[in-house]
Coordinates of C-alpha atoms and ligand atoms in Angstrom, one line a residue:
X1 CA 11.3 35.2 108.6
X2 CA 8.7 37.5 110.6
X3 CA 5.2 36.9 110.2
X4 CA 3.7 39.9 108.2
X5 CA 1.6 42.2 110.7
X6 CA -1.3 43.2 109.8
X7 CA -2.1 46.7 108.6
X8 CA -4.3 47.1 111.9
X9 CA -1.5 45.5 114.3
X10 CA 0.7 47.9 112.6
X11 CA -1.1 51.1 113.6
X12 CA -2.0 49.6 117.0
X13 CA 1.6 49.2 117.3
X14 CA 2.8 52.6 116.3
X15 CA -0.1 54.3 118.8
X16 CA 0.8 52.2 121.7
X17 CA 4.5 53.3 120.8
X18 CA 3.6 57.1 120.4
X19 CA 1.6 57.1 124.0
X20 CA 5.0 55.3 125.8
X21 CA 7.5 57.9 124.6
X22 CA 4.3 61.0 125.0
X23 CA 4.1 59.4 128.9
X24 CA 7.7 59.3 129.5
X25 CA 7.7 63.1 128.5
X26 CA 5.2 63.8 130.8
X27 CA 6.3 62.1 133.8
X28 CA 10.1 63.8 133.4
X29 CA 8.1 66.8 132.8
X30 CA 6.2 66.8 135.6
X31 CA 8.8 65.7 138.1
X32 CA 10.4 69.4 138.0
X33 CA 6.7 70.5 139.4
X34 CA 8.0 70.6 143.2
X35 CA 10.7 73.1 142.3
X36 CA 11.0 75.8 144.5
X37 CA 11.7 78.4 142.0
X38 CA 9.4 78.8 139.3
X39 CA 11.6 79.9 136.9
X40 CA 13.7 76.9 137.5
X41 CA 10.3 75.0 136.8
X42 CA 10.0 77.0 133.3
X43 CA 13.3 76.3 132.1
X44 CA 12.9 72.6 132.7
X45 CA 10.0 71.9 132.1
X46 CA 10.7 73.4 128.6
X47 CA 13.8 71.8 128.0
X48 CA 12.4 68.6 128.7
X49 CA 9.5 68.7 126.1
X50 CA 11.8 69.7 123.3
X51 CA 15.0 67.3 124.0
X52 CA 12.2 64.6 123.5
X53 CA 10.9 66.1 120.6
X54 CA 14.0 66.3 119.1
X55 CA 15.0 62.8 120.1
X56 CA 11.7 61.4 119.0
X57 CA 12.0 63.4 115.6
X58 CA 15.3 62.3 114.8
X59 CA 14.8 58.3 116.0
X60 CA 17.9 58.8 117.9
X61 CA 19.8 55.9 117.7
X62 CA 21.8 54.2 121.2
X63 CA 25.0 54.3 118.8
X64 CA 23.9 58.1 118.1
X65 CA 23.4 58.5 121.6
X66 CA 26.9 57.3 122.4
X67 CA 28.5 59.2 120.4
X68 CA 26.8 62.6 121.2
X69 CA 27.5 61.7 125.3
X70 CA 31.4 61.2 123.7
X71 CA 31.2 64.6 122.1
X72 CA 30.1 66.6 125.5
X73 CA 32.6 64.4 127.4
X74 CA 35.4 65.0 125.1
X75 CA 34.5 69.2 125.2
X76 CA 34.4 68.9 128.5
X77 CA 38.0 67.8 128.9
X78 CA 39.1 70.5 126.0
X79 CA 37.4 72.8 128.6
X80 CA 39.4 74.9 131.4
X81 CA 40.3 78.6 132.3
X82 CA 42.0 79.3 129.0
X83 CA 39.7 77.4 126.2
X84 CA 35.9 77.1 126.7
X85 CA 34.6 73.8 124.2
X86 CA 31.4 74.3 125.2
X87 CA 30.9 77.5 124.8
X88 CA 32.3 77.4 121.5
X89 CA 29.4 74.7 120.7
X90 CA 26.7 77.3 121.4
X91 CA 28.7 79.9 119.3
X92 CA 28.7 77.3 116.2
X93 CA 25.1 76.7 117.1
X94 CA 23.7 79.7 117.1
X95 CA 22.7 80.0 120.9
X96 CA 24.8 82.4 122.1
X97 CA 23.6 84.6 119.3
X98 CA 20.5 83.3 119.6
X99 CA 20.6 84.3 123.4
X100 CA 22.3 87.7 122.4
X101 CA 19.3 88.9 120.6
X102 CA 16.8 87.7 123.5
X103 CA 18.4 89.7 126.3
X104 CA 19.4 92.8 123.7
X105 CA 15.7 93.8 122.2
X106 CA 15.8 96.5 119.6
X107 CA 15.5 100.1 121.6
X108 CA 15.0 103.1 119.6
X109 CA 17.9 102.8 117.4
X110 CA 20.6 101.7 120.0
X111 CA 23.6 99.8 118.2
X112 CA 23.3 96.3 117.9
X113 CA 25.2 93.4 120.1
X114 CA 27.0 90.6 118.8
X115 CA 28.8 87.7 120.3
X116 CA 31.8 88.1 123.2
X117 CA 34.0 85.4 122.2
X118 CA 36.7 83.6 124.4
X119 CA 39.9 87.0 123.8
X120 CA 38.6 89.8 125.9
X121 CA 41.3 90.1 128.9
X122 CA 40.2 92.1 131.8
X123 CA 43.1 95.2 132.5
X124 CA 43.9 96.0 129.1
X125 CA 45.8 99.0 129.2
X126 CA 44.4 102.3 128.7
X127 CA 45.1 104.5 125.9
X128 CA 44.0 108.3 125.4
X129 CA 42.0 109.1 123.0
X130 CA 43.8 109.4 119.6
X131 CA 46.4 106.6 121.0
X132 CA 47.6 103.2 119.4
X133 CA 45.9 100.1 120.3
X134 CA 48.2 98.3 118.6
X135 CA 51.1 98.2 121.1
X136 CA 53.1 96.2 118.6
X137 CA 50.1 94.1 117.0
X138 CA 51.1 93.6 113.1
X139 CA 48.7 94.5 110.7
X140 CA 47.8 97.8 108.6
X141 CA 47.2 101.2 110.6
X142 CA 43.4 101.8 111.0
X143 CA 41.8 104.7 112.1
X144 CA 39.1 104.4 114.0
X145 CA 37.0 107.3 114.8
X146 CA 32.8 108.0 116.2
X147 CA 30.9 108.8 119.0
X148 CA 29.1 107.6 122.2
X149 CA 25.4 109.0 122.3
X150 CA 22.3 107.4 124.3
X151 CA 19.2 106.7 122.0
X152 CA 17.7 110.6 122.7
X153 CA 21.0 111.4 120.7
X154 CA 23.0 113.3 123.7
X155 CA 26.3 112.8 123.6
X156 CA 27.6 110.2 126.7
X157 CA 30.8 111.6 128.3
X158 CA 33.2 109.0 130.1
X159 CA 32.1 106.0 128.5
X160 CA 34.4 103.1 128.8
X161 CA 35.2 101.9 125.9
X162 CA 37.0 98.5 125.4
X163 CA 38.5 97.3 122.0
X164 CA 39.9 94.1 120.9
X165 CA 40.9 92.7 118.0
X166 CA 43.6 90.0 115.9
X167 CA 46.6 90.6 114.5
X168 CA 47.3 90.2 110.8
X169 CA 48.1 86.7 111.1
X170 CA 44.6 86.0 112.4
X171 CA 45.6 86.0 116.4
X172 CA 45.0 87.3 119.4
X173 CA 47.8 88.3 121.4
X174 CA 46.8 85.9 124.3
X175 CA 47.2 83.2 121.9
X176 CA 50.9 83.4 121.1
X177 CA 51.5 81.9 124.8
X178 CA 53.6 84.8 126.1
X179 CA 53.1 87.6 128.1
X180 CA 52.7 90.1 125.2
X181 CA 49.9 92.4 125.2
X182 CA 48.9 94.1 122.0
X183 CA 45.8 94.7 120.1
X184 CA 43.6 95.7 123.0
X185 CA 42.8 98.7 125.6
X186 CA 40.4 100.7 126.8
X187 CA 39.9 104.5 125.9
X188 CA 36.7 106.8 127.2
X189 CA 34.9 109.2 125.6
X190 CA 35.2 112.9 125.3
X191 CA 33.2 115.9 126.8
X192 CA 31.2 115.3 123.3
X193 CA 31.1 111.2 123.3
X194 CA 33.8 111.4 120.9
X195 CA 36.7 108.8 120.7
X196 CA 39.4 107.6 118.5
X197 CA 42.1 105.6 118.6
X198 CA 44.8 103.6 116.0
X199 CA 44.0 99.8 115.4
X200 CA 45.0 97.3 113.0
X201 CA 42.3 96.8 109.9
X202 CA 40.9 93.2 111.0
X203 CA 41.5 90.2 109.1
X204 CA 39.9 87.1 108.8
X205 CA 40.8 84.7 111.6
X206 CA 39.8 80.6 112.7
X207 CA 38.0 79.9 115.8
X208 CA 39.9 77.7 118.1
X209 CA 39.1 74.3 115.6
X210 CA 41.5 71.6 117.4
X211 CA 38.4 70.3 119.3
X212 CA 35.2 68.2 118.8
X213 CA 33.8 71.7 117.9
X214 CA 36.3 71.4 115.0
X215 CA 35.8 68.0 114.6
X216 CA 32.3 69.1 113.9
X217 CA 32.7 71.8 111.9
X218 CA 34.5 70.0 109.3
X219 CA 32.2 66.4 109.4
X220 CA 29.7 69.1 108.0
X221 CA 31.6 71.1 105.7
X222 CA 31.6 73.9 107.5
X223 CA 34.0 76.8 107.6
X224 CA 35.7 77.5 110.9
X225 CA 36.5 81.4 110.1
X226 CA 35.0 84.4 111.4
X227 CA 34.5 87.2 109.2
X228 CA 37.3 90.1 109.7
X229 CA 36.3 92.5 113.0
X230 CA 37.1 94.6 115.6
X231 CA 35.4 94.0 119.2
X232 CA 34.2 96.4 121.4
X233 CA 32.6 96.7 124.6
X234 CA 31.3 99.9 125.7
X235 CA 29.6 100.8 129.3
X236 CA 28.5 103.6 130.6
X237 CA 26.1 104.3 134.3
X238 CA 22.6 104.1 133.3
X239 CA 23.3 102.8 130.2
X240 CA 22.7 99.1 128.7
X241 CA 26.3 97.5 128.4
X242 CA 26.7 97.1 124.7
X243 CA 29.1 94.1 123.8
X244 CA 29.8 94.2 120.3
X245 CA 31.6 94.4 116.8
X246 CA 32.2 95.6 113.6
X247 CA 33.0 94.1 110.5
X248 CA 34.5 95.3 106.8
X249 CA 32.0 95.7 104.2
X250 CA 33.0 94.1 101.3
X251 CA 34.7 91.3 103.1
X252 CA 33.8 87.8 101.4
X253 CA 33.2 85.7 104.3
X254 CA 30.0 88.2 106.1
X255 CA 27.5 85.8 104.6
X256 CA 29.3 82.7 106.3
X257 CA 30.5 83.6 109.6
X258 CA 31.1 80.7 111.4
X259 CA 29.4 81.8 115.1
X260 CA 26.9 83.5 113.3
X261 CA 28.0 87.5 114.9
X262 CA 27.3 89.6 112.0
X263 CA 24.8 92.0 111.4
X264 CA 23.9 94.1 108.8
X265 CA 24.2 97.4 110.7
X266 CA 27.4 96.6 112.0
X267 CA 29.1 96.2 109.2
X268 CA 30.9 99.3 108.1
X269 CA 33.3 101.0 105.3
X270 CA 36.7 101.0 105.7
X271 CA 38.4 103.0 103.8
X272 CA 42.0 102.0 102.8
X273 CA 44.4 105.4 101.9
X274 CA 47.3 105.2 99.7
X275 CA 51.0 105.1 101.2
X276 CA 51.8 108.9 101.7
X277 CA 47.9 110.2 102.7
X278 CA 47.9 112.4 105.6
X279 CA 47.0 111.0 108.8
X280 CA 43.7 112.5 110.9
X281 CA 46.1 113.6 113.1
X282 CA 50.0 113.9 111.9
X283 CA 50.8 110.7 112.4
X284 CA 53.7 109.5 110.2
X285 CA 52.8 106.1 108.5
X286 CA 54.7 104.3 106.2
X287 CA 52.7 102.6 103.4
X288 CA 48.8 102.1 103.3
X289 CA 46.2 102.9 106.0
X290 CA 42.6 102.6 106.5
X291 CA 39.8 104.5 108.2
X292 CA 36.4 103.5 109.5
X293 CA 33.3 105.6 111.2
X294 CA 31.5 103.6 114.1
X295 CA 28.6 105.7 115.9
X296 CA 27.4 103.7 119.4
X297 CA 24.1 104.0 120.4
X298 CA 23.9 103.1 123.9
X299 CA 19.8 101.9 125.1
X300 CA 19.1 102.8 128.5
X301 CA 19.8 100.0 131.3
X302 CA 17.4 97.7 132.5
Ligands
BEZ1 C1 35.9 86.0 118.6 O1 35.4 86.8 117.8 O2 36.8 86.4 119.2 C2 35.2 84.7 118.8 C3 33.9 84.6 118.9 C4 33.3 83.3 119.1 C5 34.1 82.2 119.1 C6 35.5 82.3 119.0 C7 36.0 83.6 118.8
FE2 FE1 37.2 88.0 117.5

């Protein structure tokens, strides 16, 4: 058995321990101090003073240490053109959001942003205003409807305005493996920033959950699912790129989002017709529709 150590040893101990690990921070930190670029310095600097916070917090264990290395390795390896681990990891986390509301500072009423996610396809085909996004996407007819204005309220004309979204099995059309291309395009405002165009009403889908994200997820009883949206990404010259959705008020799952995207402002009514309702603009339908109001505020670049 150990000898007991004396209260006094004990603390001696613990201080000698405390300025070990405190020097070690200090000479990592300091070894970024020839960097050419300051900002380089910053970032590094920073990121070395709280990973050994955090380490030294936590008493990360070498088994702990192990497993964590495992976890990058292994998202990594999940990680090429078409599936993106890792930055699924800073969804679940919080950073992208996180890093989202940094970069996207509150401006005089401009619409919020929210996250990108890994299903926006460059090209999506263009549709005129009033036109189907659909192109062959299941799911009920939604009308979508609102305007384009910059923050002193004057209408923008020509915005771009890009719109993706899941069918009503909870996919995108790039994940069904073939060439289809539905639930997306693009569409630009009018000579008043108007724009509307036919979707599908969103539905509650899974984030890609095969992974160590996954894996994750569930070891903390976690929900993969996002709530139900619609993305859009609207740009216009001058203008701040907005990157952003909306979501269905009322749906259940706005408090527990699993990447964190919603906002309060962006969530929105949508309004759900009975079978036979006329359509905003003649459009035959066949059982239920919805409708839903979204007004972009665009901030002014830089
Ligand atoms: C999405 O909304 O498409 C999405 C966002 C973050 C992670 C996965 C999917
Ligand atoms: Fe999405």
């Amino acid at each position: 058995m150990a000898e007991p150590v004396p209260d006094g040893a004990a603390e001696q101990a613990a201080r000698e321990q405390a300025v070990r690990e405190q020097e070690l921070t200090d000479r990592v930190a300091a070894s970024f101090d020839g960097a050419d670029d300051e900002r380089l310095k910053t970032v590094m600097q920073s990121l070395t003073r709280h990973l050994h916070a955090f380490l030294r917090e936590v008493r990360l264990t070498e088994d702990e240490w192990h497993q964590g290395i495992g976890f990058l390795t292994a998202a990594g390896h999940l990680t090429d053109d078409k599936r993106q681990e890792l930055i699924l990891l800073s969804d679940v986390l919080g950073a992208s959001m996180q890093t989202i509301a940094i970069n996207n500072e509150a401006h005089g009423g401009a619409t919020e942003a929210t996250v990108f996610g890994p299903f926006f396809v460059d090209d999506a085909p263009r549709v005129d205003n009033g036109g189907d996004i659909a192109g062959g996407a299941t799911g009920q007819p939604c009308w979508v409807e609102g305007t384009v204005t910059d923050t002193a309220g004057d209408p923008v004309q020509g915005a771009r305005i890009e719109v993706w979204e899941a069918d009503e099995d909870g996919f995108y059309d790039v994940q069904y493996g073939d060439d289809r291309t539905a639930g997306r395009a693009h569409l630009f405002s009018d000579a008043d920033g108007g724009y509307r165009f036919w979707g599908t009403t969103p539905t509650p889908y899974p984030i890609p959950h095969d992974g160590p994200v996954g894996a994750l997820l569930a070891a903390s009883g976690r929900s993969p699912v996002r709530a139900a949206h619609l993305h859009f990404m609207v740009t216009a010259p001058g203008l701040r790129t907005l990157v952003t959705h909306i979501f269905v008020r009322g749906d259940e799952l706005l408090g527990s989002d699993s990447v964190f995207g919603v906002k309060d402002s962006l969530v929105k009514d949508f309004e759900e017709l009975p079978a036979g309702t006329p359509t905003p603009d003649g459009r035959a339908i066949v059982g239920t529709w919805s409708r839903t109001r979204f007004d972009i505020v665009l901030a002014p670049a830089g």
